[in-house]
Amino acid sequence: MKSQASYPVIPINQLKPGMYVIAIASQTGGMEIAQMGLVTSVAQIANLVRQGVLTVRIDLARSKLGSAESDAVTAPGLNANSAQVGRGASANGEGRELKIRRLYQEARELQGKFIRHLKAGEPIDITPLAEVAEEMVDTMFTHGDAMLCLARIRAKDAYLMEHSMNVAILLANFGRYLGLERNVLKELTLGGLLHDVGKIMTPDEVLHKPGKLTDEEFVIMRQHVVHSNDILKNTPGITPTMLEVAANHHERLDGTGYPQRLKGEQLSLYTRMSGIVDVYDAITADRVYKAGMQPTQAFRILLKGINQHFDAKLVTKFIKCMGVYPVGTLVQLSNQRLAIVMQRNEQQPLKPVVKVIYHATQRHYLEVQWLDLAKSGVQESIENTVDPKEFGIKLANFF
C-alpha cells in the first residue's frame, strides 16, 4: 500500500476541479482540517483557502485530469512560486527546496549525534559534519536566500540545536558577502555548528531556566565557552578558526566580554564576525521565557553596541548583507496585505521578492502569491515590518 508521503504535494493555488485530494499537507490556524475526495468546484477550493489550507496531497490515479495536466503536476519545476513570480523567484522548484531541507535536517542529526557521542565519552569524528558544512557553503552560493529562510524556522524547545545551525548559516552568508575564501567559509560554518558544544557541561537547571539567571548562575553559564574550547581543542580536525568561533564569540571590543576579556586588536575578524552573528540570532529567537525580536529591532541593538561591543564597519556590512528586510521577515504592503520576504534585492534593497499571504485589515489568509516589488508595473511597496504573532501567523508554514 502506497504511503501518504509518496503522493505529490501541491500549493492550494494550483488545486483545480478534477483533482483528488487525499490529505491536507499544511495549513494555518488552530483547527485541524481533514478533507478527502474529488474536487468538483472552484467554490470548494475557495473554502479551503478561507480555512487556511496551504498545500494538499493529491492522488493522480483517482484524479479526473487530462494527461497534460497530470504531467504538469509531477513536473520538477512545480511549486507555489508559479502564481506570480518575477526575477527568478521560482528558483528551481520543489526539488531544490527538498534538497535544502534534507541538508538542514542532516546537519541537525549529525549535530545531535556528535553531542550524544560526547556525552557518552565515545570517540569523536567531525568528518561527517565537515562534509555537511562544505555542502552548506556551496548551497549558500547557489541558493542563499532559501538557506536563510530555513534559519528563520524555529521551535522554542530546540533552541540550542537551532541556534548553532543558524549561527553556521549566518556566518556562511556573512563570510560570502565579505568575500572570504571558501575554505575559510567552511571552517567558519563548522565552527558555528560546534560553537556552543560546551553547553553539554552546563547543568540543565541553569541552561533551561525559564527566566533571568542569578549572578551565581551566570558565572556557571559563562563557563560553557571554556568547556567548548576544552572539548574542541582535543578533537581531531578542529582548526584554529573553528576554535576561535567557539572560544571567542562572547568577547567584546571594549574588553567587557568573556571568558578572557579580550579587547580591541586582540579580537580577530572571525571573532568579531562571530560575536555579531551570535547576538543577532539569539535576540531574534523565540525562547520559552521570551518572544524573539524582529530582525530590524535586532539591527538597532547591534548598532547601539558599535565601538563598545561590536566593530562598527562589520555591523554595517552585516546589515547590508542581511538586507534592510531580511529573508523571512513579515512585512505590510501599502495595500494592507502582509507578505514574507523571500529573496533580497541587492540593487534595490527596499524592493525584495515577497510572498503575499494575508490581509491585515480583513484578517484572513489570501491565495499565496509571489510578487517582485522591483518589477515594472508593480504598485505595492513595503510600509513596515510586522510581528507574525500579532496575527497568529506561523511563518514556518509558508517556507
XYZ file of C-alpha atoms in Angstrom:
399
model
C 0.000 0.000 0.000
C 1.312 3.413 -1.008
C 2.267 5.701 1.917
C 0.848 9.226 2.010
C 4.333 10.695 1.630
C 4.614 9.186 -1.868
C 1.739 11.306 -3.228
C 2.656 14.710 -4.697
C 2.080 17.864 -2.634
C 0.848 20.978 -4.422
C 0.108 24.524 -3.184
C -3.580 25.338 -2.751
C -3.456 27.930 -5.553
C -2.718 25.098 -8.016
C -5.567 22.863 -6.881
C -8.262 22.627 -9.551
C -11.556 20.816 -10.159
C -10.891 17.219 -11.183
C -8.082 16.645 -8.699
C -8.494 14.038 -5.969
C -7.298 15.269 -2.552
C -6.125 12.560 -0.150
C -4.938 14.871 2.672
C -4.228 18.419 3.768
C -0.411 18.669 3.800
C -0.068 22.026 5.573
C -2.356 24.703 6.937
C -2.512 27.674 9.266
C -4.843 28.326 12.172
C -5.764 26.117 15.079
C -8.486 23.984 13.504
C -7.342 20.686 12.013
C -8.989 20.093 8.649
C -9.344 16.529 7.412
C -10.511 16.633 3.810
C -10.505 13.899 1.209
C -12.198 13.381 -2.119
C -12.640 14.673 -5.642
C -12.656 18.447 -6.100
C -15.696 19.300 -8.190
C -15.894 23.106 -7.999
C -13.877 26.297 -7.546
C -16.075 27.087 -4.518
C -14.656 24.054 -2.691
C -11.124 25.346 -3.283
C -12.067 28.855 -2.126
C -13.456 27.348 1.084
C -10.173 25.543 1.760
C -8.261 28.792 1.203
C -10.557 30.579 3.688
C -9.844 27.876 6.260
C -6.106 28.471 5.919
C -5.114 25.428 3.843
C -1.687 25.970 2.243
C -0.802 22.696 0.494
C -2.601 19.429 -0.271
C -1.607 15.881 -1.248
C -3.288 14.609 -4.373
C -3.777 11.178 -5.904
C -3.260 11.460 -9.670
C -4.624 7.965 -10.288
C -8.018 8.948 -8.878
C -7.959 12.474 -10.334
C -10.011 13.215 -13.436
C -7.473 15.278 -15.362
C -6.115 15.235 -18.883
C -2.667 13.664 -19.321
C -1.034 17.060 -19.914
C -2.459 18.360 -16.632
C -1.271 15.261 -14.767
C 2.235 15.658 -16.202
C 2.276 19.297 -15.093
C 1.553 18.264 -11.506
C 4.578 15.975 -11.348
C 6.937 18.251 -13.283
C 10.072 19.105 -11.256
C 9.577 22.855 -11.587
C 6.183 22.881 -9.902
C 5.882 24.825 -6.671
C 3.971 27.616 -5.019
C 6.013 30.197 -6.881
C 4.075 29.864 -10.125
C 1.267 32.214 -9.059
C 3.220 35.368 -9.849
C 6.960 35.210 -9.962
C 9.462 37.823 -11.061
C 13.227 37.958 -11.402
C 13.865 34.245 -10.923
C 11.787 33.861 -7.745
C 10.792 30.340 -8.751
C 14.406 29.197 -8.202
C 14.425 25.516 -9.119
C 11.144 24.334 -7.692
C 10.257 21.734 -5.185
C 13.299 19.527 -5.837
C 15.658 22.300 -4.763
C 13.588 23.058 -1.647
C 13.576 19.399 -0.615
C 17.328 19.148 -1.146
C 17.963 22.160 1.096
C 15.585 20.867 3.768
C 17.337 17.494 3.687
C 20.706 19.212 4.074
C 19.410 21.203 7.051
C 17.953 18.058 8.616
C 21.160 16.097 8.035
C 23.217 18.812 9.725
C 20.805 18.778 12.686
C 21.023 14.997 13.010
C 24.841 14.981 12.815
C 24.987 17.707 15.475
C 22.801 15.577 17.723
C 24.945 12.509 17.090
C 28.130 14.456 17.856
C 26.675 15.641 21.168
C 25.425 12.158 22.111
C 28.890 10.698 21.486
C 30.469 13.456 23.559
C 28.107 12.857 26.481
C 28.774 9.130 26.312
C 32.540 9.651 26.249
C 32.813 7.941 22.864
C 35.415 8.796 20.170
C 34.555 11.920 18.177
C 34.749 12.162 14.385
C 33.954 15.544 12.840
C 34.376 14.313 9.243
C 30.602 13.916 8.533
C 29.883 17.375 9.980
C 32.757 18.867 7.973
C 31.258 17.428 4.773
C 27.859 18.903 5.614
C 29.470 22.281 6.384
C 31.091 22.227 2.933
C 27.739 21.463 1.304
C 26.110 24.282 3.307
C 28.712 26.713 1.968
C 28.140 25.518 -1.624
C 24.377 25.898 -1.164
C 24.850 29.398 0.256
C 26.418 30.401 -3.079
C 23.654 28.868 -5.210
C 20.519 29.246 -3.030
C 21.496 31.572 -0.200
C 18.027 33.044 0.347
C 16.457 29.600 0.687
C 19.070 28.690 3.319
C 18.325 31.910 5.207
C 14.607 31.063 5.120
C 15.348 27.828 6.945
C 17.282 29.769 9.558
C 14.019 31.579 10.409
C 12.168 28.357 11.278
C 12.396 27.828 14.986
C 10.965 25.753 17.802
C 11.166 27.106 21.344
C 12.152 23.727 22.766
C 15.002 23.136 20.313
C 16.805 26.446 20.739
C 20.332 25.159 21.377
C 20.488 22.994 18.264
C 18.784 25.545 16.034
C 20.876 28.425 17.344
C 24.072 26.583 16.331
C 22.581 25.763 12.914
C 21.574 29.364 12.365
C 24.920 30.780 13.507
C 26.559 28.449 10.966
C 24.236 29.605 8.160
C 24.608 33.282 9.077
C 28.411 33.020 9.253
C 28.480 31.376 5.806
C 26.272 34.175 4.451
C 28.290 36.949 6.127
C 31.629 35.460 5.069
C 30.442 35.092 1.481
C 29.381 38.768 1.482
C 32.825 39.763 2.805
C 34.489 37.786 0.003
C 36.278 35.277 2.238
C 37.766 32.178 0.612
C 35.661 29.023 0.502
C 37.924 27.020 2.767
C 37.602 29.780 5.389
C 33.814 29.798 4.941
C 33.756 26.041 5.539
C 35.768 26.463 8.766
C 33.504 29.286 9.963
C 30.409 27.212 9.178
C 31.702 24.171 11.047
C 32.816 26.461 13.880
C 29.244 27.802 14.024
C 27.768 24.290 14.152
C 30.014 23.458 17.118
C 30.355 26.845 18.842
C 28.086 26.054 21.815
C 29.062 22.404 22.268
C 30.354 23.185 25.775
C 26.789 23.676 26.953
C 26.550 19.906 27.382
C 28.548 20.540 30.591
C 26.146 23.234 31.849
C 23.618 21.960 34.428
C 20.092 21.723 32.936
C 18.587 23.845 35.726
C 20.834 26.718 34.604
C 20.763 26.023 30.871
C 16.961 25.743 30.660
C 15.974 28.167 33.415
C 12.800 29.955 32.232
C 13.844 33.417 33.368
C 16.733 35.654 34.324
C 19.845 33.991 35.739
C 21.231 34.967 39.135
C 24.830 36.255 39.292
C 25.988 32.821 40.501
C 24.109 31.055 37.699
C 25.536 33.450 35.131
C 29.071 32.562 36.248
C 28.198 28.889 35.627
C 26.619 29.691 32.242
C 29.696 31.633 31.118
C 31.807 28.528 31.632
C 30.244 26.912 28.551
C 32.747 28.803 26.379
C 35.675 27.357 28.346
C 34.122 23.884 28.039
C 33.656 24.351 24.262
C 37.305 25.337 23.938
C 38.488 22.350 26.010
C 36.349 19.884 24.037
C 37.258 21.169 20.586
C 40.983 21.698 21.075
C 41.201 17.969 21.860
C 39.100 16.980 18.837
C 40.987 15.820 15.711
C 40.342 18.001 12.660
C 39.474 21.205 14.527
C 41.311 24.226 13.079
C 42.316 27.490 14.828
C 39.480 29.316 13.012
C 36.839 26.878 14.302
C 38.314 27.178 17.785
C 38.139 30.982 17.595
C 34.423 30.918 16.780
C 33.733 28.625 19.742
C 36.111 30.211 22.268
C 35.697 33.915 21.486
C 32.121 34.589 20.316
C 31.290 36.253 23.662
C 34.351 38.553 23.657
C 33.663 42.269 23.104
C 35.708 45.160 21.651
C 35.829 47.111 24.942
C 37.009 44.119 26.973
C 33.689 43.542 28.767
C 33.143 40.127 27.176
C 34.158 36.694 28.429
C 35.914 34.413 29.210
C 39.295 36.116 28.544
C 38.195 39.774 28.424
C 39.998 40.256 25.113
C 39.776 43.781 23.679
C 40.493 45.859 20.589
C 43.125 44.352 18.304
C 43.045 41.100 20.270
C 39.723 40.345 18.545
C 40.342 38.877 15.081
C 37.977 39.292 12.119
C 36.452 35.848 12.791
C 35.895 36.648 16.473
C 34.215 39.952 15.589
C 32.006 38.294 12.982
C 31.003 35.512 15.388
C 30.038 37.958 18.134
C 27.710 39.890 15.802
C 26.078 36.778 14.316
C 25.650 35.055 17.706
C 23.884 38.065 19.247
C 21.694 38.642 16.180
C 20.409 35.074 16.170
C 19.980 34.906 19.958
C 17.814 38.031 20.160
C 15.641 37.146 17.157
C 14.865 33.674 18.586
C 11.656 32.820 20.418
C 12.554 31.238 23.747
C 10.377 29.528 26.335
C 10.603 32.644 28.522
C 10.682 35.455 25.939
C 9.489 36.343 22.459
C 12.152 36.940 19.831
C 12.646 40.399 18.363
C 12.089 41.251 14.730
C 15.302 41.446 12.626
C 15.012 45.223 12.279
C 14.925 45.564 16.094
C 17.974 43.325 16.344
C 19.804 45.610 13.903
C 19.083 48.565 16.207
C 20.613 46.709 19.173
C 23.727 45.860 17.172
C 24.044 49.493 16.039
C 23.663 50.672 19.629
C 26.607 48.462 20.600
C 29.067 49.599 17.908
C 32.535 50.649 19.041
C 31.853 49.308 22.538
C 30.799 45.723 21.887
C 30.884 45.383 18.122
C 33.030 46.500 15.201
C 31.217 49.431 13.537
C 32.263 48.584 9.958
C 31.345 44.928 10.360
C 27.915 45.699 11.848
C 27.185 47.953 8.861
C 28.322 45.227 6.463
C 26.299 42.572 8.308
C 23.115 44.657 7.998
C 23.819 45.210 4.297
C 24.422 41.517 3.740
C 21.170 40.571 5.505
C 19.219 43.290 3.670
C 17.023 46.073 5.057
C 14.260 43.466 5.189
C 15.992 40.126 5.868
C 14.663 36.932 4.302
C 11.852 35.560 6.447
C 10.636 38.973 7.670
C 6.873 39.597 7.628
C 6.085 42.989 6.090
C 2.955 45.039 5.484
C 2.469 46.322 1.953
C 0.883 49.633 1.001
C -2.415 47.873 0.162
C -2.689 46.327 3.666
C -1.613 42.885 2.536
C 1.001 41.018 4.569
C 3.884 39.279 2.818
C 7.019 37.340 3.706
C 10.341 38.477 2.280
C 11.641 35.504 0.277
C 14.501 36.959 -1.786
C 16.650 40.001 -1.269
C 17.312 42.600 -3.956
C 20.870 43.855 -3.630
C 20.371 46.595 -6.235
C 17.115 47.877 -4.686
C 17.084 46.716 -1.028
C 13.628 48.223 -0.386
C 12.104 46.104 -3.173
C 12.668 42.401 -2.424
C 10.697 39.436 -3.774
C 7.866 38.667 -1.333
C 5.201 36.021 -0.845
C 1.784 37.618 -0.183
C -0.235 35.544 2.308
C -2.673 37.589 4.421
C -4.915 40.673 4.533
C -4.136 42.780 7.606
C -7.430 44.690 7.882
C -9.797 41.936 6.753
C -7.914 39.401 8.889
C -7.949 36.409 6.566
C -5.481 34.391 4.510
C -5.131 35.128 0.820
C -4.233 32.884 -2.058
C -0.439 32.672 -1.884
C 1.125 34.983 -4.463
C 4.762 35.681 -5.247
C 5.470 39.320 -6.021
C 8.650 41.019 -7.184
C 8.358 44.569 -5.823
C 11.067 45.760 -8.231
C 9.207 44.553 -11.289
C 7.898 47.167 -13.685
C 4.195 47.881 -13.121
C 4.075 46.609 -9.510
C 2.441 49.351 -7.448
C 2.830 47.927 -3.937
C 5.647 48.958 -1.632
C 6.666 47.927 1.889
C 5.261 50.167 4.639
C 6.681 48.470 7.728
C 7.651 45.186 9.338
C 5.070 43.195 11.296
C 5.292 40.717 14.160
C 3.661 37.468 12.913
C 2.348 36.793 16.430
C 0.042 39.820 16.159
C -1.925 37.936 13.508
C -1.337 34.377 14.727
C 0.704 33.613 11.619
C 3.192 30.726 11.687
C 5.835 31.683 9.153
C 7.240 28.147 9.023
C 4.075 27.012 7.211
C 4.968 29.254 4.272
C 8.631 28.287 3.840
